[in-house]
Each structure stands twice: as structure tokens, then as C-alpha cells.
Short mmCIF file of C-alpha atoms and ligand atoms in Angstrom, two decimals:
data_model
loop_
_atom_site.label_atom_id
_atom_site.label_comp_id
_atom_site.label_asym_id
_atom_site.label_seq_id
_atom_site.Cartn_x
_atom_site.Cartn_y
_atom_site.Cartn_z
CA MET A 1 -78.82 -10.69 -29.30
CA LYS A 2 -76.16 -9.38 -31.66
CA GLN A 3 -78.58 -9.98 -34.47
CA LEU A 4 -81.17 -7.75 -32.77
CA ARG A 5 -78.70 -4.90 -32.23
CA HIS A 6 -77.70 -5.20 -35.85
CA GLN A 7 -81.34 -4.89 -36.93
CA VAL A 8 -81.90 -1.78 -34.78
CA ALA A 9 -78.78 -0.02 -36.11
CA GLU A 10 -79.68 -0.97 -39.67
CA ALA A 11 -83.25 0.32 -39.26
CA ALA A 12 -81.96 3.63 -37.85
CA GLN A 13 -79.62 4.12 -40.81
CA PHE A 14 -82.44 3.25 -43.18
CA LEU A 15 -84.61 6.03 -41.71
CA HIS A 16 -81.92 8.52 -42.65
CA ALA A 17 -81.18 7.02 -46.06
CA ALA A 18 -84.89 7.14 -46.92
CA GLY A 19 -85.05 10.84 -46.07
CA TRP A 20 -87.51 10.34 -43.24
CA VAL A 21 -85.42 12.08 -40.58
CA ALA A 22 -83.25 15.17 -40.33
CA ASN A 23 -80.92 16.41 -37.62
CA HIS A 24 -81.37 14.04 -34.63
CA ASP A 25 -84.97 13.07 -35.46
CA GLY A 26 -86.37 9.58 -35.27
CA ASN A 27 -85.79 6.58 -33.07
CA VAL A 28 -85.90 2.79 -33.16
CA THR A 29 -86.35 0.21 -30.42
CA ALA A 30 -86.60 -3.58 -30.28
CA ARG A 31 -87.75 -5.83 -27.48
CA ASP A 32 -85.11 -8.08 -25.96
CA GLY A 33 -86.77 -10.10 -23.19
CA ASN A 34 -87.81 -7.59 -20.52
CA ARG A 35 -85.36 -4.95 -21.80
CA PHE A 36 -85.36 -2.84 -24.95
CA ILE A 37 -82.52 -2.02 -27.33
CA ALA A 38 -82.79 1.64 -28.34
CA THR A 39 -81.08 4.19 -30.53
CA PRO A 40 -79.18 6.85 -28.53
CA THR A 41 -80.44 10.42 -28.13
CA ALA A 42 -78.95 13.41 -29.94
CA THR A 43 -77.35 11.40 -32.73
CA SER A 44 -78.03 11.47 -36.45
CA LYS A 45 -79.59 8.16 -37.48
CA ARG A 46 -77.01 8.16 -40.29
CA LEU A 47 -74.30 7.57 -37.69
CA VAL A 48 -75.94 5.00 -35.41
CA ALA A 49 -73.83 1.86 -35.14
CA GLU A 50 -74.39 -1.24 -33.00
CA LYS A 51 -71.88 -0.03 -30.40
CA ASP A 52 -73.91 3.17 -29.87
CA LEU A 53 -77.16 1.44 -28.96
CA ILE A 54 -78.43 1.63 -25.42
CA GLU A 55 -80.52 -0.67 -23.26
CA VAL A 56 -83.54 0.46 -21.26
CA ASP A 57 -86.07 -1.26 -19.03
CA ALA A 58 -89.87 -1.01 -19.19
CA LYS A 59 -89.74 2.21 -17.14
CA GLY A 60 -87.31 3.81 -19.57
CA HIS A 61 -84.34 3.62 -17.18
CA VAL A 62 -81.00 3.11 -18.92
CA HIS A 63 -78.95 0.05 -18.01
CA GLY A 64 -75.32 0.57 -18.86
CA ALA A 65 -73.95 3.57 -20.74
CA GLY A 66 -75.75 6.15 -22.86
CA LYS A 67 -78.71 8.47 -22.66
CA VAL A 68 -82.22 7.59 -23.76
CA PHE A 69 -84.22 9.77 -26.17
CA GLY A 70 -87.13 11.85 -24.88
CA GLU A 71 -89.76 10.01 -26.92
CA ILE A 72 -89.07 6.61 -25.31
CA GLY A 73 -92.49 6.76 -23.61
CA LEU A 74 -94.21 6.45 -27.01
CA HIS A 75 -92.35 3.21 -27.63
CA LEU A 76 -92.87 1.81 -24.15
CA VAL A 77 -96.62 2.36 -24.19
CA VAL A 78 -96.82 0.30 -27.40
CA TYR A 79 -94.83 -2.57 -25.87
CA GLU A 80 -96.88 -2.41 -22.70
CA ARG A 81 -100.16 -2.76 -24.58
CA ARG A 82 -99.01 -5.06 -27.36
CA PRO A 83 -97.16 -8.16 -26.17
CA ASP A 84 -97.00 -9.29 -29.82
CA VAL A 85 -94.87 -6.29 -30.82
CA GLY A 86 -91.11 -6.73 -31.11
CA ALA A 87 -90.04 -3.39 -32.60
CA VAL A 88 -91.18 0.24 -32.84
CA VAL A 89 -89.95 2.87 -35.29
CA HIS A 90 -90.62 6.59 -35.27
CA ALA A 91 -89.64 9.17 -37.87
CA HIS A 92 -90.75 12.42 -39.49
CA PRO A 93 -91.27 11.33 -43.12
CA PRO A 94 -92.17 14.49 -45.08
CA TYR A 95 -95.48 13.56 -46.73
CA ALA A 96 -97.09 11.78 -43.79
CA THR A 97 -95.80 14.49 -41.46
CA ALA A 98 -97.38 17.07 -43.79
CA ILE A 99 -100.70 15.32 -43.15
CA GLY A 100 -99.90 15.34 -39.45
CA ALA A 101 -99.36 19.09 -39.61
CA SER A 102 -102.45 19.87 -41.66
CA ARG A 103 -106.19 19.81 -41.05
CA LYS A 104 -107.20 16.68 -42.87
CA ASN A 105 -106.16 13.08 -43.10
CA PRO A 106 -106.74 11.73 -46.63
CA ILE A 107 -105.15 8.40 -45.70
CA GLU A 108 -107.35 7.70 -42.68
CA ARG A 109 -108.87 4.83 -44.63
CA PRO A 110 -106.30 3.15 -46.89
CA PHE A 111 -107.44 3.56 -50.51
CA ILE A 112 -105.32 0.82 -52.07
CA ALA A 113 -106.34 -2.80 -51.60
CA GLU A 114 -102.90 -4.04 -50.53
CA ALA A 115 -102.53 -1.21 -48.04
CA LEU A 116 -105.84 -2.04 -46.41
CA VAL A 117 -104.74 -5.65 -46.06
CA SER A 118 -101.39 -4.60 -44.60
CA LEU A 119 -102.47 -1.79 -42.29
CA GLY A 120 -106.11 -2.52 -41.54
CA PRO A 121 -109.10 -0.24 -41.97
CA ARG A 122 -107.65 2.87 -40.44
CA ILE A 123 -104.57 5.07 -40.07
CA PRO A 124 -105.45 7.61 -37.38
CA ARG A 125 -104.08 11.11 -37.08
CA ILE A 126 -103.73 11.62 -33.36
CA PRO A 127 -104.09 15.26 -32.31
CA TYR A 128 -100.93 16.99 -31.11
CA ALA A 129 -99.98 16.41 -27.49
CA GLN A 130 -97.01 17.78 -25.57
CA PRO A 131 -93.97 15.50 -25.54
CA GLY A 132 -93.75 13.24 -22.51
CA GLU A 133 -96.74 11.95 -20.58
CA PRO A 134 -99.41 13.83 -22.63
CA ALA A 135 -98.08 12.39 -25.93
CA LYS A 136 -97.92 8.93 -24.38
CA ALA A 137 -101.49 9.22 -23.09
CA ALA A 138 -102.73 10.33 -26.53
CA LEU A 139 -101.15 7.32 -28.24
CA ALA A 140 -102.09 4.74 -25.59
CA PRO A 141 -105.71 4.06 -26.64
CA TRP A 142 -104.64 3.42 -30.24
CA CYS A 143 -101.98 0.81 -29.55
CA GLU A 144 -104.36 -2.14 -29.57
CA LEU A 145 -106.39 -0.85 -32.50
CA VAL A 146 -103.83 -0.07 -35.18
CA ASP A 147 -100.24 -0.82 -36.22
CA ALA A 148 -99.27 2.68 -37.36
CA ALA A 149 -100.40 6.20 -36.54
CA ILE A 150 -99.74 9.75 -37.62
CA LEU A 151 -98.83 11.96 -34.67
CA GLY A 152 -100.34 15.43 -35.10
CA ASN A 153 -97.74 18.15 -35.78
CA HIS A 154 -95.05 15.59 -35.22
CA GLY A 155 -94.47 12.49 -37.41
CA VAL A 156 -95.32 8.81 -37.74
CA ILE A 157 -94.96 5.85 -35.40
CA ALA A 158 -95.32 2.23 -36.50
CA TRP A 159 -94.78 -1.11 -34.84
CA GLY A 160 -94.54 -4.75 -35.77
CA LYS A 161 -93.21 -8.14 -34.81
CA ASP A 162 -89.70 -7.03 -35.77
CA CYS A 163 -87.79 -4.03 -37.17
CA GLU A 164 -88.48 -5.09 -40.73
CA GLN A 165 -92.26 -5.22 -40.30
CA ALA A 166 -92.35 -1.93 -38.38
CA LEU A 167 -90.26 -0.23 -41.10
CA LEU A 168 -92.49 -1.64 -43.86
CA ARG A 169 -95.55 -0.20 -42.12
CA LEU A 170 -93.94 3.21 -41.74
CA GLU A 171 -92.86 3.07 -45.38
CA LEU A 172 -96.41 2.25 -46.47
CA VAL A 173 -97.90 5.14 -44.47
CA GLU A 174 -95.44 7.53 -46.13
CA HIS A 175 -96.15 6.06 -49.57
CA LEU A 176 -99.93 6.44 -49.13
CA ALA A 177 -99.40 10.02 -47.93
CA LYS A 178 -97.33 10.79 -51.02
CA ILE A 179 -100.03 9.38 -53.32
CA ALA A 180 -102.84 11.17 -51.48
CA ILE A 181 -101.07 14.51 -51.71
CA ALA A 182 -100.42 13.96 -55.44
CA ALA A 183 -104.12 13.05 -55.88
CA GLU A 184 -105.18 16.38 -54.37
CA ALA A 185 -104.21 18.04 -57.67
CA LEU A 186 -106.60 15.66 -59.45
CA GLY A 187 -109.55 16.30 -57.18
CA GLY A 188 -108.59 14.11 -54.26
CA ILE A 189 -108.66 10.44 -53.40
CA GLU A 190 -111.58 8.27 -54.49
CA PRO A 191 -112.12 5.76 -51.67
CA LEU A 192 -112.25 2.03 -52.26
CA PRO A 193 -115.84 0.90 -52.87
CA GLU A 194 -117.50 -0.25 -49.67
CA SER A 195 -118.19 -3.67 -51.16
CA ALA A 196 -114.43 -4.19 -51.46
CA ILE A 197 -113.71 -3.70 -47.79
CA GLN A 198 -115.10 -6.93 -46.36
CA PRO A 199 -113.18 -9.28 -48.67
CA LEU A 200 -109.98 -7.32 -48.02
CA LEU A 201 -110.41 -7.50 -44.26
CA ALA A 202 -111.13 -11.21 -44.63
CA ALA A 203 -107.89 -11.57 -46.59
CA ARG A 204 -106.10 -9.68 -43.82
CA ALA A 205 -107.49 -11.98 -41.14
CA LYS A 206 -106.68 -15.07 -43.22
CA ALA A 207 -103.10 -13.92 -43.77
CA GLY A 208 -102.69 -13.48 -40.00
CA ILE A 209 -101.67 -9.84 -40.40
CA GLY A 210 -102.33 -7.24 -37.76
CA ARG A 211 -103.59 -7.39 -34.28
CA ALA A 212 -104.07 -10.55 -32.31
CA ALA A 213 -107.71 -9.58 -31.93
CA ASP A 214 -108.22 -9.77 -35.69
CA ARG A 215 -106.75 -13.22 -35.81
CA ALA A 216 -108.78 -14.48 -32.88
CA LEU A 217 -111.91 -14.28 -34.98
CA ASP A 218 -112.39 -16.57 -37.89
CA THR A 219 -112.99 -14.07 -40.64
CA ALA A 220 -113.70 -10.40 -41.02
CA GLY A 221 -117.00 -11.50 -42.57
CA GLN A 222 -118.09 -12.93 -39.26
CA LEU A 223 -117.04 -9.74 -37.56
CA LEU A 224 -119.14 -7.67 -39.89
CA GLY A 225 -122.09 -10.03 -39.63
CA SER A 226 -122.23 -9.88 -35.86
CA ALA A 227 -121.65 -6.12 -35.83
CA ALA A 228 -124.58 -5.56 -38.17
CA GLN A 229 -126.95 -7.39 -35.84
CA ARG A 230 -126.12 -5.90 -32.50
CA PRO A 231 -125.86 -2.36 -31.24
CA VAL A 232 -122.33 -1.31 -30.36
CA VAL A 233 -122.17 0.14 -26.88
CA ALA A 234 -118.49 0.62 -26.25
CA CYS A 235 -116.58 3.22 -28.21
CA ALA A 236 -113.10 3.39 -29.61
CA PRO A 237 -111.62 6.90 -29.69
CA ALA A 238 -113.54 9.06 -32.14
CA PRO A 239 -111.56 9.97 -35.26
CA HIS A 240 -110.96 13.59 -34.29
CA SER A 241 -111.44 13.37 -30.56
CA PRO A 242 -108.65 15.02 -28.60
CA VAL A 243 -109.30 12.69 -25.70
CA PRO A 244 -109.80 8.95 -25.63
CA THR A 245 -113.41 7.98 -25.01
CA ILE A 246 -114.23 5.61 -22.20
CA SER A 247 -116.60 2.69 -22.25
CA PRO A 248 -119.92 3.27 -20.45
CA SER A 249 -118.94 0.81 -17.75
CA GLY A 250 -115.66 2.65 -17.19
CA LYS A 251 -113.91 -0.70 -17.45
CA PRO A 252 -111.44 -1.80 -20.09
CA GLN A 253 -113.44 -2.99 -23.07
CA ASP A 254 -113.59 -6.33 -24.75
CA LEU A 255 -111.05 -5.92 -27.53
CA ALA A 256 -113.10 -7.88 -30.03
CA GLN A 257 -115.94 -5.42 -29.52
CA VAL A 258 -113.60 -2.50 -30.19
CA VAL A 259 -112.39 -4.18 -33.36
CA ARG A 260 -115.96 -4.64 -34.58
CA GLU A 261 -116.64 -0.99 -33.87
CA GLU A 262 -113.58 0.05 -35.86
CA ILE A 263 -114.61 -1.98 -38.88
CA VAL A 264 -118.16 -0.71 -38.83
CA LYS A 265 -116.87 2.85 -38.60
CA ALA A 266 -114.48 2.30 -41.47
CA LEU A 267 -117.32 0.99 -43.60
CA ARG A 268 -119.47 4.01 -42.91
CA LYS A 269 -116.87 6.47 -44.14
ZN1 LIG B 1 -90.29 12.74 -33.29
#
């Protein structure tokens, strides 16, 4: 328990030290049973110590002292949809946030082999939504599909099994954004060759990285094979769709089918 609080405080201070937050920006949470340890609102992440952390339940109600930050809903929707997730970090890192505040997303498909293995085939830029319920609703359909997302005109949110993994994912998104923006001066990013994608996704599945759905299937090769032979009916949210799309049946979709769809889409880019 103390260990967990230590990790949350350390992650918060890291966000500031890395230059990914200013003023009172950013927040960190970690799952502790059916409660969540969270950074306090209206505090510089530079100053967050273990004693300042607060505890909230799955509805965002505070237990004990302190006041929760307004963006807690973004964290809670991730935990609700991803039982495998132990920590969520959110910040406004300058390069990735620049992508979030501009019209294109040059990092939508990771263009470095290691990044594709670590983050999967896609880093979405979710269109801007008002803080509170609208922002939560915009993020919700992505929680099971990805491990990090750019929030339009806002920042980045990433999650993982613990604070360390969530921070690494956020760090990688910012690093890719920095490279992509530098590459603009040289004519823009050249994507990875399509033939490289399948082996990298297979390596990702083999390493047990990413969503449970990825790991449930033997290899990404099998995923691609089956996707090539059958028409995909259900749809994941379209890349630039302001609203989540709904499966034709109106029922929650088979996650494996969504994953196949995502990989096929990534390959077509
Ligand atoms: Zn924010």
C-alpha cells in the first residue's frame, strides 16, 4: 500500500521534471483493490508528496481528506473497461499536445519498429470533447483498443499495469511526436513498410504486451489470416469520427473482432 502511494507521488513528480505539465496540469492514479489512489487537485505535480494523495472510489467519491481533480472520469472509465490496468497517467506533453491541437496526427501509426511493438498499431487522436461526461464518453470506446491516446486540444492519456508502464507509454507517445514534428522539415514521416507490420505485431503478441485480447490469440499472423478471409461487420470508431460507431447489432462487440478490424485498418494506411 505504501509502495503504491510512493509510486503515484513519484510518477507525478516525474511528469513535472520531464516538462510534460505546467501550473496544476496532469494527474496520476493507481488501482488499490476497489479504490484508487489519486493526485490531489490544484497542486503542482512538482509538489505532490505521498501525504497529499487522496483516495477515491469507482464513482469518483473521495474517501478521507482532499479534493479530487476534475478529470477523474477519464481515469475511471479506463479502469472500468480494463480490469488489467493498474495505473493511469495524464499530462500535457508539448509535442504530443501540439498534435492534439493541430489538424493531423502523424503518429497515428507508430513508424518505429519498437514503438509499434510497445504501443500497438495505432495511437488515436480523439476529437476534443468538453471536460466531464462528454470527454469520458469520447475516450470510452478506445479503452479496450489502445493503451495510449492523444486527447484533441488537450493532452495525452496512457495506462498500464502499473505507474511505470503507464509513464513509459506516455513517454513514448511524446517521443514519437517529437520525432514526427522534426521529420516535417524533411518532408514528413515515411511509414514502416506494410510487410514489416505483421512480424512486429506477432512479436508484440509473443511478448505479452498490450491488451488481453491480443494475448488471447496465438499470434498476430493468425489474426491477419482470419481477417483476410472474412468480411468485417462490426466497426471500431473511425479514425476521425467525432462519435463512436456502434455495431450493427447494437450489442457490445466481440473484442477479438474489433482487434482484427484495427489491425486490418492499420495495414491499409
Ligand atoms: Zn489535462
